[in-house]
Amino acid sequence: MILEYIPTFQQVFGLLAVFIVVAAMGIIGVAVAGRHRVSGIGLICGWGVVSLIFTGIGSVSHIPFTYLTLLSALLAIFSYGYVSRQNILIGYGDIGKMVVLTVPLLFLVAGITPSQWDEYSHWLLAARYLFEIDAFPWADLAPSKADYPGYPYSISLITYLVSRTAGWLVENTGALFNSVLIISFALAVVEIVRDGRGESSAQDKSKPTNWGLTAFGFLAVTVLSTTFVQKLIFTAYSDFPTAVILGFAGVAGWYLLDALAKNDTARAKSLAVQMGLALVVLINSRQSNLVLVVFVVAGVFLSGALSPTVGVKKIARYLPLILIGPIAIYVVWNLFVSGNLPGGAQAVRPFSDWQWHILPQVFAVVAKIAVKKGAYFLAMLFFTFWALKSFWRIQTRFDQFAVITATVFIGYNAFLIFTFFAIWGGFSGINALSYWRFNTHLGMLGVACGFYGLAVLSQKYSSRIPYATLGKVAIVLALILPIGAAAKIRFDIRAPKIYVKKVGLEIARTIPKNSHVIILDPLDSGIYAKKMRYQLYGVADVILKTSAFTKETPEKLKKRVAESKATHIWVHTKNKAVDEIVGLALADRTSHLLKRQGNKWQLVKSWPFPGYNLPSDIPD
């Protein structure tokens, strides 16, 4: 059992490749942001620069991505030379402490394998396309099998770069990189807490942070966060990167207001660039992140405009530095999509198709979710209340932070409601699908705002707070909690997930290349059909798949199967209708591979389920 948690040598090398890419991008980011950078933001700034290189060049030319990788590597080398000469490569001691404290977590995540729905429907397929084709999905190249090939690629680029560095497709890059993002934002939280406690050296990277506060930063971003969802974080999903990038953008904007209030022009320019590069990555990670960009910029502008020490003129002067990067990459990418991938991204319904009538049901579901996730929503509603209270008389830096956070919270949630009735509609809209998941995108911004407020409040009771003791407790918790939560972190270790991957790899070795496969899985949600499709990538096309949500009658389905060009059928779960469709009495609690023999189906091989009756019997 313990062996399942231990990474293989290849997975350890995959982790090493992640660190190499992170170090390269971090050096680039440090060179751009300089000594006035927010702690931990160097990685995000470097990611922004690399995104501009790949998207700016890769969407207007067929230059292979391998060359762009070499260009980025050269830039990292030159950046290292620059920061060494300028003596701005400081603060690495705190990074080292944070890495040491996260060793148990990194060890666990290194062995994780992809297992979630969207990984197999989009994110892994998008990254795999970049790795194999060495380019974006141009119209004259092979089509992408990802569900949304028109989605931006900043997140998929990380998997590409790590895989190019390693020499093979490192499928768990997303989980590993997100673990590094935990480290990055934890460093920012530490700086914010020190700032809130009134430490004059909070932004001085040459002043090291003690181990206890470093551990507290890690806990703040993980178990003390109201939006820590392991199945979103330790995957290839874009949700946690979105939360971290948005958090950094908000923090950089908040520090920008402080620099403007102090008339520190050099620091203000640096922070505007940092915020702009964070927004480059944010807008180029998810199609809907445009909305987050709009509202975080609006929040910073509004907070600055209402602050007596800043004002409209001061903050407006820095908007070009903030906006030029995200606007440029957004325009370039969307021109590429319109010319090469029409329909490759989600779109708003025509106004006449907006489903206004579902709004009462949507609000009812939203209210139910808000009650269930009360800690998060109470915190965000508190920030909103505080922002409204301070709206016309911003006096403190917490007032500014609350206005930024509340603006994003109100604006983004209004957009989500709009999405449910004007973009999705139907079952997804009525049930406010993924409403909580999307709200996790605001989690790190809330963490930063909340812990700054708590740090300020703690100053009133500093003589009563046993900081040394709490620091020791934080260190112990940071080291042991990942071990205690190993089963929750390694949610990929579930018998059906392991079984389907093993069977899929065997089928891929068994059937001829260019086969056409039908997947029959009438007693499950469809996740394992997605996983099987991925395992057959490059060997067979899945031309039809069924699940518990398939509405076709057995008669119609039987006709479709008979008239299809399928060469094989994989039966995962079965009912009587499946036996009728294939004309065989198949064993229960077993999956089966069939091949077409004229007008009939012949059993090739069967695989009994390992210790369960149905995949749904095993809790995920």
C-alpha positions as MATLAB code, in Angstrom:
seq = 'MILEYIPTFQQVFGLLAVFIVVAAMGIIGVAVAGRHRVSGIGLICGWGVVSLIFTGIGSVSHIPFTYLTLLSALLAIFSYGYVSRQNILIGYGDIGKMVVLTVPLLFLVAGITPSQWDEYSHWLLAARYLFEIDAFPWADLAPSKADYPGYPYSISLITYLVSRTAGWLVENTGALFNSVLIISFALAVVEIVRDGRGESSAQDKSKPTNWGLTAFGFLAVTVLSTTFVQKLIFTAYSDFPTAVILGFAGVAGWYLLDALAKNDTARAKSLAVQMGLALVVLINSRQSNLVLVVFVVAGVFLSGALSPTVGVKKIARYLPLILIGPIAIYVVWNLFVSGNLPGGAQAVRPFSDWQWHILPQVFAVVAKIAVKKGAYFLAMLFFTFWALKSFWRIQTRFDQFAVITATVFIGYNAFLIFTFFAIWGGFSGINALSYWRFNTHLGMLGVACGFYGLAVLSQKYSSRIPYATLGKVAIVLALILPIGAAAKIRFDIRAPKIYVKKVGLEIARTIPKNSHVIILDPLDSGIYAKKMRYQLYGVADVILKTSAFTKETPEKLKKRVAESKATHIWVHTKNKAVDEIVGLALADRTSHLLKRQGNKWQLVKSWPFPGYNLPSDIPD';
ca = [
       0.000    0.000    0.000;
       2.797    2.412    0.941;
       4.571    1.667   -2.340;
       1.671    3.259   -4.223;
       2.656    6.636   -2.756;
       6.323    6.421   -3.739;
       7.196    8.113   -7.054;
       9.098    6.213   -9.713;
      12.537    7.340  -10.861;
      10.947    8.756  -14.004;
       8.492   10.775  -11.909;
      11.356   12.117   -9.794;
      13.097   13.250  -12.972;
       9.808   14.836  -14.026;
       9.826   16.841  -10.785;
      13.412   17.867  -11.513;
      12.347   19.056  -14.976;
       9.611   21.152  -13.345;
      12.176   22.805  -11.080;
      14.444   23.540  -14.049;
      11.624   25.260  -15.943;
      10.477   27.105  -12.814;
      14.025   28.303  -12.109;
      14.452   29.533  -15.691;
      11.163   31.430  -15.713;
      11.813   32.727  -12.207;
      15.166   34.196  -13.234;
      13.547   35.918  -16.219;
      10.856   37.302  -13.939;
      13.353   38.584  -11.378;
      15.273   40.358  -14.138;
      12.112   42.101  -15.323;
      10.594   42.893  -11.916;
      13.827   43.910  -10.218;
      14.398   44.516   -6.534;
      10.921   45.998   -6.015;
       9.197   42.731   -6.828;
       6.516   41.142   -4.684;
       7.874   38.022   -2.987;
       7.227   34.952   -5.133;
       6.055   36.885   -8.188;
       9.244   36.300  -10.181;
       7.882   32.979  -11.475;
       4.651   34.637  -12.624;
       6.465   37.498  -14.364;
       8.781   35.069  -16.149;
       5.775   32.999  -17.154;
       4.242   36.145  -18.604;
       7.345   36.868  -20.678;
       7.480   33.280  -21.978;
       3.761   33.404  -22.810;
       4.335   36.566  -24.837;
       7.186   34.875  -26.719;
       5.275   31.705  -27.574;
       1.915   33.319  -28.293;
       3.334   36.380  -30.020;
       5.540   34.333  -32.360;
       3.772   30.967  -32.435;
       0.412   32.427  -33.455;
       1.775   34.385  -36.433;
       4.374   31.949  -37.785;
       5.092   28.242  -38.085;
       8.399   28.497  -36.218;
       8.708   25.238  -34.226;
       8.216   25.596  -30.510;
      11.548   23.876  -29.934;
      13.249   27.013  -31.277;
      11.114   29.220  -29.037;
      12.122   27.017  -26.111;
      15.781   27.589  -26.943;
      15.120   31.325  -27.230;
      13.508   31.304  -23.785;
      16.444   29.324  -22.370;
      18.904   31.873  -23.765;
      16.841   34.663  -22.244;
      17.022   32.882  -18.882;
      20.822   32.631  -19.145;
      21.179   36.328  -20.001;
      18.731   37.181  -17.207;
      20.842   35.277  -14.703;
      23.898   37.246  -15.754;
      21.982   40.504  -15.452;
      20.521   39.867  -11.998;
      23.900   38.662  -10.742;
      25.604   41.867  -11.891;
      22.814   44.033  -10.485;
      22.809   42.111   -7.185;
      19.031   41.653   -7.234;
      19.046   37.852   -6.980;
      18.130   37.967   -3.304;
      15.474   36.325   -1.189;
      16.435   32.800   -2.217;
      16.949   31.888    1.442;
      13.215   32.196    2.078;
      12.530   30.166   -1.054;
      14.855   27.459    0.239;
      13.036   27.325    3.572;
       9.679   27.060    1.839;
      10.925   24.239   -0.402;
      12.260   22.321    2.614;
       8.917   22.673    4.396;
       7.051   21.389    1.342;
       9.252   18.324    0.742;
       6.590   15.903    2.095;
       3.973   17.465   -0.173;
       6.257   17.451   -3.212;
       7.160   13.803   -2.561;
       3.488   12.813   -2.545;
       2.561   14.871   -5.590;
       5.558   13.612   -7.591;
       3.911   10.192   -7.811;
       0.455   11.405   -8.774;
      -1.050   10.452  -12.138;
      -3.842   12.304  -13.977;
      -7.299   11.015  -13.104;
      -9.851   13.819  -13.396;
     -12.494   14.581  -16.045;
     -11.173   17.819  -17.546;
      -7.635   16.493  -17.616;
      -8.701   13.818  -20.091;
     -11.182   15.948  -22.010;
      -8.964   18.995  -22.542;
      -5.833   19.884  -20.581;
      -3.708   16.780  -21.206;
      -4.797   16.635  -24.834;
      -3.954   20.305  -25.400;
      -0.494   19.883  -23.860;
       0.132   16.629  -25.710;
      -0.685   18.341  -28.995;
       1.935   21.037  -28.365;
       4.524   18.416  -27.433;
       3.909   16.207  -30.471;
       3.171   18.826  -33.140;
       5.544   21.486  -31.761;
       3.106   24.247  -32.670;
      -0.320   25.668  -31.986;
      -3.201   23.929  -33.832;
      -3.016   25.801  -37.130;
      -5.739   25.054  -39.678;
      -3.209   23.373  -41.992;
      -1.853   21.101  -39.243;
      -3.357   18.017  -37.619;
      -6.495   18.872  -35.638;
      -6.334   18.926  -31.859;
      -8.387   16.348  -29.977;
      -8.852   18.679  -27.004;
     -12.442   19.673  -26.295;
     -11.640   23.391  -26.626;
      -8.610   23.830  -28.903;
      -9.292   27.577  -29.027;
      -8.601   27.988  -25.309;
      -5.428   30.003  -24.557;
      -2.305   27.941  -23.921;
      -0.255   29.535  -21.132;
      -1.020   26.644  -18.774;
      -0.480   23.973  -21.425;
       2.840   25.653  -22.257;
       4.134   24.680  -18.817;
       3.542   20.994  -19.540;
       5.122   21.483  -22.963;
       8.265   23.127  -21.550;
       8.656   20.564  -18.765;
       8.145   17.697  -21.215;
      10.600   19.191  -23.702;
      13.130   19.505  -20.880;
      12.561   15.929  -19.690;
      12.357   14.389  -23.154;
       8.977   12.740  -22.610;
       5.430   13.893  -21.895;
       5.362   14.574  -18.153;
       1.645   14.043  -17.617;
       1.563   15.137  -13.982;
       3.215   18.495  -14.686;
       0.040   20.330  -13.695;
      -0.009   18.875  -10.180;
       3.720   19.459   -9.713;
       3.629   23.019  -11.029;
       0.632   23.859   -8.856;
       2.634   22.688   -5.852;
       5.309   25.207   -6.823;
       2.612   27.872   -7.143;
       1.678   27.101   -3.529;
       5.263   27.916   -2.582;
       5.251   31.113   -4.645;
       2.061   32.538   -3.214;
       2.969   31.449    0.310;
       6.048   33.679   -0.009;
       3.780   36.582   -0.963;
       1.516   35.915    2.030;
       4.543   35.956    4.337;
       5.542   39.373    2.986;
       1.981   40.665    3.373;
       1.772   39.433    6.973;
       5.114   41.034    7.836;
       3.861   44.239    6.257;
       0.643   44.089    8.273;
       2.629   43.561   11.464;
       4.464   46.795   10.770;
       7.873   45.342    9.909;
       9.737   48.056    8.009;
      11.818   45.398    6.229;
       8.794   43.463    4.900;
       9.673   44.213    1.268;
      13.429   43.953    1.818;
      14.394   40.638    0.211;
      17.780   40.670    1.956;
      16.098   40.321    5.374;
      15.306   36.622    5.895;
      12.019   35.366    7.318;
      12.069   32.985   10.274;
      11.062   29.356    9.824;
       7.847   29.691   11.809;
       6.406   32.514    9.721;
       7.504   30.726    6.551;
       5.565   27.638    7.654;
       2.571   29.828    8.476;
       2.627   31.176    4.912;
       2.422   27.624    3.587;
      -0.493   26.803    5.899;
      -2.296   30.025    4.938;
      -2.345   29.035    1.276;
      -3.339   25.427    1.974;
      -5.281   24.203    5.008;
      -6.155   27.692    6.293;
      -7.514   28.733    2.920;
     -11.283   28.489    2.465;
     -10.852   27.325   -1.140;
      -8.282   24.540   -0.804;
      -9.729   21.769   -2.992;
      -7.145   19.070   -3.661;
      -8.928   17.751   -6.763;
      -8.553   21.178   -8.362;
      -5.025   21.846   -7.152;
      -3.172   18.577   -7.701;
      -4.323   18.200  -11.304;
      -3.733   19.787  -14.693;
      -6.801   21.987  -14.153;
      -6.484   25.733  -14.649;
      -8.433   26.711  -11.521;
      -5.608   26.969   -8.997;
      -3.187   28.696  -11.392;
      -5.969   31.184  -12.089;
      -6.409   31.786   -8.350;
      -2.684   32.293   -7.763;
      -2.175   34.562  -10.768;
      -5.207   36.658   -9.842;
      -3.924   36.819   -6.275;
      -0.539   38.091   -7.438;
      -2.167   40.631   -9.775;
      -4.297   41.961   -6.923;
      -1.360   42.085   -4.500;
       0.878   43.850   -7.037;
      -1.896   46.373   -7.712;
      -2.369   46.931   -3.987;
       1.362   47.518   -3.476;
       1.271   49.863   -6.473;
      -1.191   52.069   -4.588;
       1.233   52.156   -1.649;
       4.098   53.176   -3.934;
       1.984   55.919   -5.506;
       0.963   57.208   -2.083;
       4.663   57.495   -1.197;
       5.554   58.993   -4.614;
       8.036   56.164   -5.170;
       8.122   56.273   -8.975;
      10.689   53.514   -9.508;
       8.782   51.082   -7.306;
       5.462   52.067   -8.883;
       6.745   51.362  -12.405;
       8.085   47.982  -11.336;
       4.815   47.005   -9.663;
       2.782   48.120  -12.679;
       4.946   45.884  -14.883;
       4.539   43.002  -12.427;
       0.776   43.380  -12.409;
       0.741   43.618  -16.204;
       2.754   40.419  -16.648;
       0.524   38.598  -14.161;
      -2.466   39.723  -16.225;
      -0.756   38.445  -19.392;
      -0.719   34.950  -17.912;
      -4.198   35.339  -16.433;
      -5.863   36.347  -19.695;
      -3.943   33.695  -21.617;
      -4.863   30.812  -19.290;
      -8.635   30.565  -19.614;
     -11.052   32.122  -22.056;
     -13.256   33.489  -19.268;
     -10.327   35.045  -17.403;
     -10.820   38.212  -19.430;
     -13.532   38.987  -16.898;
     -11.116   38.606  -13.982;
      -8.637   40.900  -15.719;
     -11.309   43.564  -16.169;
     -12.482   43.443  -12.567;
      -9.089   43.288  -10.860;
      -7.930   46.290  -12.912;
     -11.211   48.033  -12.099;
     -10.738   47.223   -8.413;
      -7.212   48.625   -8.295;
      -8.227   51.724  -10.254;
     -11.300   52.312   -8.099;
      -9.348   51.824   -4.893;
      -6.667   54.232   -6.069;
      -9.140   56.793   -7.362;
     -10.951   56.871   -4.007;
      -7.757   57.059   -1.948;
      -6.853   60.626   -0.917;
      -3.141   59.790   -1.148;
      -3.403   58.448   -4.714;
      -6.230   59.845   -6.834;
      -7.339   59.304  -10.416;
      -4.417   61.030  -12.141;
      -1.725   59.038  -10.367;
      -3.271   55.632  -10.947;
      -4.348   56.408  -14.520;
      -0.748   57.223  -15.438;
       0.220   53.579  -14.881;
      -2.664   51.917  -16.696;
      -0.738   51.654  -20.013;
       2.055   49.698  -18.297;
      -0.529   47.403  -16.739;
      -2.707   46.862  -19.805;
      -0.415   46.814  -22.847;
       0.726   43.207  -22.331;
      -2.645   41.563  -21.656;
      -4.341   43.504  -24.450;
      -1.617   42.546  -26.935;
      -1.665   38.828  -26.142;
      -5.481   38.757  -26.089;
      -5.758   40.372  -29.524;
      -3.028   38.219  -31.087;
      -4.497   34.988  -29.746;
      -8.052   35.770  -30.757;
      -6.934   36.685  -34.263;
      -5.270   33.278  -34.442;
      -8.396   31.521  -33.174;
     -10.706   33.326  -35.595;
      -8.494   32.354  -38.523;
      -7.694   28.781  -37.534;
     -10.125   27.491  -34.918;
     -13.609   28.874  -35.520;
     -15.901   27.352  -32.933;
     -12.911   26.203  -30.894;
     -13.990   28.186  -27.849;
     -17.217   28.805  -25.974;
     -19.401   31.693  -27.127;
     -22.317   33.743  -25.814;
     -25.736   32.684  -27.108;
     -27.686   35.094  -29.339;
     -29.704   37.495  -27.183;
     -32.942   35.848  -28.255;
     -31.696   32.541  -26.788;
     -30.859   33.871  -23.349;
     -32.738   31.726  -20.840;
     -34.039   34.361  -18.447;
     -36.679   31.988  -17.111;
     -34.116   29.824  -15.301;
     -32.830   32.687  -13.125;
     -35.012   31.861  -10.075;
     -33.678   28.296  -10.080;
     -30.127   29.542  -10.602;
     -30.339   31.901   -7.619;
     -31.791   29.120   -5.465;
     -28.863   26.820   -6.291;
     -26.343   29.637   -5.770;
     -27.814   30.386   -2.344;
     -27.615   26.712   -1.381;
     -23.955   26.541   -2.424;
     -23.169   29.763   -0.546;
     -24.599   28.284    2.654;
     -22.675   25.040    2.172;
     -19.390   26.914    1.573;
     -20.111   29.439    4.285;
     -16.535   30.171    5.412;
     -15.502   31.454    1.992;
     -18.667   33.421    1.282;
     -18.776   34.966    4.765;
     -15.196   36.154    4.333;
     -15.882   37.635    0.900;
     -19.116   39.239    2.101;
     -17.189   40.757    5.012;
     -14.677   42.269    2.579;
     -17.582   43.539    0.491;
     -19.273   45.100    3.526;
     -15.991   46.694    4.582;
     -15.416   48.039    1.081;
     -18.883   49.589    0.963;
     -18.363   51.081    4.415;
     -15.054   52.591    3.328;
     -16.107   53.471   -0.207;
     -16.217   57.254    0.119;
     -13.543   57.584    2.781;
     -10.711   55.140    2.179;
      -8.264   55.710    5.012;
      -6.181   52.567    5.422;
      -4.400   50.077    3.233;
      -6.857   47.407    4.364;
      -9.647   49.636    3.025;
      -7.843   49.630   -0.327;
      -7.387   45.859   -0.301;
     -11.032   45.297    0.607;
     -12.208   47.476   -2.299;
     -10.028   45.503   -4.742;
     -11.251   42.151   -3.402;
     -14.907   43.167   -3.240;
     -14.868   44.561   -6.783;
     -13.560   41.265   -8.141;
     -15.976   39.219   -6.013;
     -19.095   41.160   -7.017;
     -18.117   41.478  -10.668;
     -17.075   37.861  -11.140;
     -20.151   36.452   -9.452;
     -22.371   38.645  -11.617;
     -20.541   37.238  -14.639;
     -21.095   33.674  -13.430;
     -24.841   34.268  -13.167;
     -24.731   35.688  -16.701;
     -22.869   32.574  -17.860;
     -25.533   30.259  -16.503;
     -28.416   31.793  -18.482;
     -26.690   33.457  -21.468;
     -23.912   31.001  -22.365;
     -24.777   27.597  -20.942;
     -28.485   27.356  -20.227;
     -30.170   23.966  -19.938;
     -29.096   21.496  -17.253;
     -25.704   23.151  -16.655;
     -27.214   26.602  -16.293;
     -30.161   25.635  -14.102;
     -27.865   23.766  -11.715;
     -25.249   26.555  -11.665;
     -22.687   23.943  -12.634;
     -19.222   24.565  -11.169;
     -20.338   27.734   -9.363;
     -18.240   26.827   -6.322;
     -15.345   25.705   -8.477;
     -15.277   29.063  -10.265;
     -15.387   30.925   -6.965;
     -12.188   29.176   -5.930;
     -10.544   31.405   -8.550;
     -10.881   34.254   -6.041;
      -9.483   32.225   -3.159;
      -5.895   33.475   -3.083;
      -6.968   37.104   -3.412;
      -9.193   36.508   -0.391;
      -6.323   34.834    1.482;
      -4.034   37.807    0.865;
      -6.647   40.353    1.918;
      -7.777   38.356    4.938;
      -4.354   37.590    6.357;
      -3.216   41.180    5.889;
      -6.228   42.278    7.925;
      -5.495   39.686   10.614;
      -1.848   40.775   10.723;
      -2.881   44.391   11.269;
      -5.337   43.315   13.956;
      -2.692   41.194   15.683;
      -0.652   44.330   16.375;
      -3.160   45.306   19.048;
      -2.529   42.056   20.895;
       1.099   41.387   19.966;
       2.215   41.200   23.588;
      -0.249   38.379   24.240;
       0.494   36.294   21.134;
       3.136   33.554   21.637;
       4.701   33.925   18.198;
       7.615   31.567   18.913;
       5.334   28.751   20.072;
       2.917   29.253   17.195;
       5.850   29.222   14.787;
       7.013   25.839   16.062;
       3.484   24.453   15.762;
       3.264   25.799   12.201;
       6.523   24.073   11.246;
       5.329   20.724   12.610;
       1.947   21.044   10.889;
       3.507   21.996    7.557;
       5.643   18.856    7.653;
       3.111   16.311    8.934;
      -0.214   17.425    7.455;
       0.610   16.266    3.900;
       1.510   12.840    5.284;
      -1.689   12.648    7.312;
      -3.720   13.725    4.290;
      -1.874   11.435    1.859;
      -5.015    9.527    0.864;
      -6.815   12.773    0.025;
      -3.888   14.215   -1.894;
      -3.349   10.989   -3.833;
      -6.956   10.706   -5.007;
      -5.586    9.051   -8.141;
      -5.042    5.862   -6.111;
      -8.514    4.461   -6.651;
      -9.034    0.930   -7.987;
     -11.243    1.866  -11.006;
      -8.817    4.593  -12.126;
      -5.817    2.270  -11.951;
      -7.798   -0.523  -13.602;
      -8.989    1.534  -16.591;
      -5.514    2.915  -17.238;
      -4.004   -0.575  -17.152;
      -6.697   -1.991  -19.445;
      -6.417    0.989  -21.789;
      -2.681    0.597  -22.193;
      -3.129   -3.111  -22.931;
      -5.836   -2.420  -25.520;
      -3.603    0.205  -27.145;
      -0.929   -2.468  -27.564;
      -3.459   -5.014  -28.854;
      -5.558   -3.327  -31.529;
      -4.229   -2.178  -34.915;
      -3.363    1.469  -35.433;
      -6.134    3.675  -36.888;
      -8.831    1.492  -35.355;
     -12.281    2.929  -34.617;
     -13.583    2.192  -31.144;
     -16.988    2.418  -29.483;
     -17.144    2.633  -25.686;
     -20.258    1.292  -23.958;
     -20.474    2.330  -20.306;
     -24.192    2.664  -19.461;
     -23.812    2.471  -15.675;
     -21.226    5.207  -15.179;
     -20.892    8.978  -15.612;
     -18.573    8.909  -18.616;
     -15.280    9.730  -16.882;
     -13.781    6.335  -17.691;
     -14.717    6.682  -21.345;
     -12.721    9.934  -21.334;
      -9.803    8.156  -19.702;
      -9.938    5.280  -22.176;
     -10.028    7.724  -25.087;
      -6.827    9.262  -23.782;
      -5.106    5.886  -23.361;
      -5.947    5.074  -26.995;
      -4.526    8.401  -28.226;
      -2.555    7.890  -31.433;
      -3.812    4.319  -31.848;
      -7.565    4.550  -32.254;
     -10.353    7.096  -32.593;
     -13.292    6.788  -30.230;
     -16.235    7.384  -32.558;
     -19.064    6.766  -30.088;
     -19.343    6.506  -26.324;
     -22.289    5.994  -24.001;
     -22.837    6.654  -20.316;
     -25.632    6.754  -17.761;
     -26.663   10.081  -19.319;
     -27.140    8.691  -22.839;
     -30.770    9.294  -23.830;
     -30.954    7.119  -26.951;
     -33.185    4.063  -26.828;
     -31.451    0.664  -26.998;
     -32.969    0.138  -30.455;
     -31.535    3.374  -31.865;
     -28.190    2.746  -30.230;
     -28.048   -0.782  -31.622;
     -28.710    0.601  -35.094;
     -26.003    3.265  -34.722;
     -23.460    0.692  -33.607;
     -24.342   -1.657  -36.468;
     -24.091    1.121  -39.077;
     -20.897    2.607  -37.661;
     -17.366    2.088  -38.955;
     -16.279    0.735  -35.584;
     -13.653   -1.980  -35.609;
     -13.766   -2.584  -31.849;
     -16.004   -2.090  -28.834;
     -14.878   -1.733  -25.254;
     -17.653   -2.583  -22.818;
     -16.857   -1.138  -19.396;
     -20.150   -1.639  -17.575;
     -23.169   -3.467  -18.937;
     -26.892   -3.984  -18.746;
     -29.279   -6.110  -20.807;
     -29.268   -3.551  -23.608;
     -25.508   -3.964  -24.055;
     -25.864   -7.730  -24.511;
     -28.527   -7.093  -27.147;
     -26.404   -4.516  -28.964;
     -23.340   -6.752  -29.256;
     -25.239  -10.036  -29.569;
     -23.290  -11.688  -26.760;
     -23.964  -12.696  -23.164;
     -21.106  -10.875  -21.475;
     -20.003  -11.547  -17.912;
     -20.893   -9.037  -15.208;
     -18.314   -7.174  -13.091;
     -15.944   -7.367  -16.031;
     -14.947   -5.158  -18.950;
     -14.614   -6.622  -22.420;
     -12.855   -5.875  -25.694;
     -14.752   -6.954  -28.808;
     -13.778   -6.826  -32.462;
     -15.985   -6.770  -35.520;
     -16.239   -9.973  -37.536;
     -18.443   -9.182  -40.504;
     -21.826   -8.223  -39.049;
     -21.090   -9.743  -35.644;
     -18.919   -8.975  -32.646;
     -16.300  -11.361  -31.305;
     -14.926  -11.327  -27.754;
     -11.170  -10.659  -27.734;
     -10.406  -10.400  -24.021;
     -12.089   -9.731  -20.690;
     -10.740   -8.082  -17.530;
     -12.548   -8.759  -14.204;
     -13.019   -5.757  -11.911;
     -10.452   -5.852   -9.066;
     -12.607   -6.218   -5.960;
     -15.713   -4.171   -6.743;
     -19.021   -4.738   -8.525;
     -19.254   -1.354  -10.247;
     -16.735    1.514  -10.547;
     -19.226    3.781   -8.784;
     -18.963    1.572   -5.681;
     -15.531    3.053   -4.979;
     -15.816    6.606   -3.563;
     -13.651    9.093   -5.418;
];
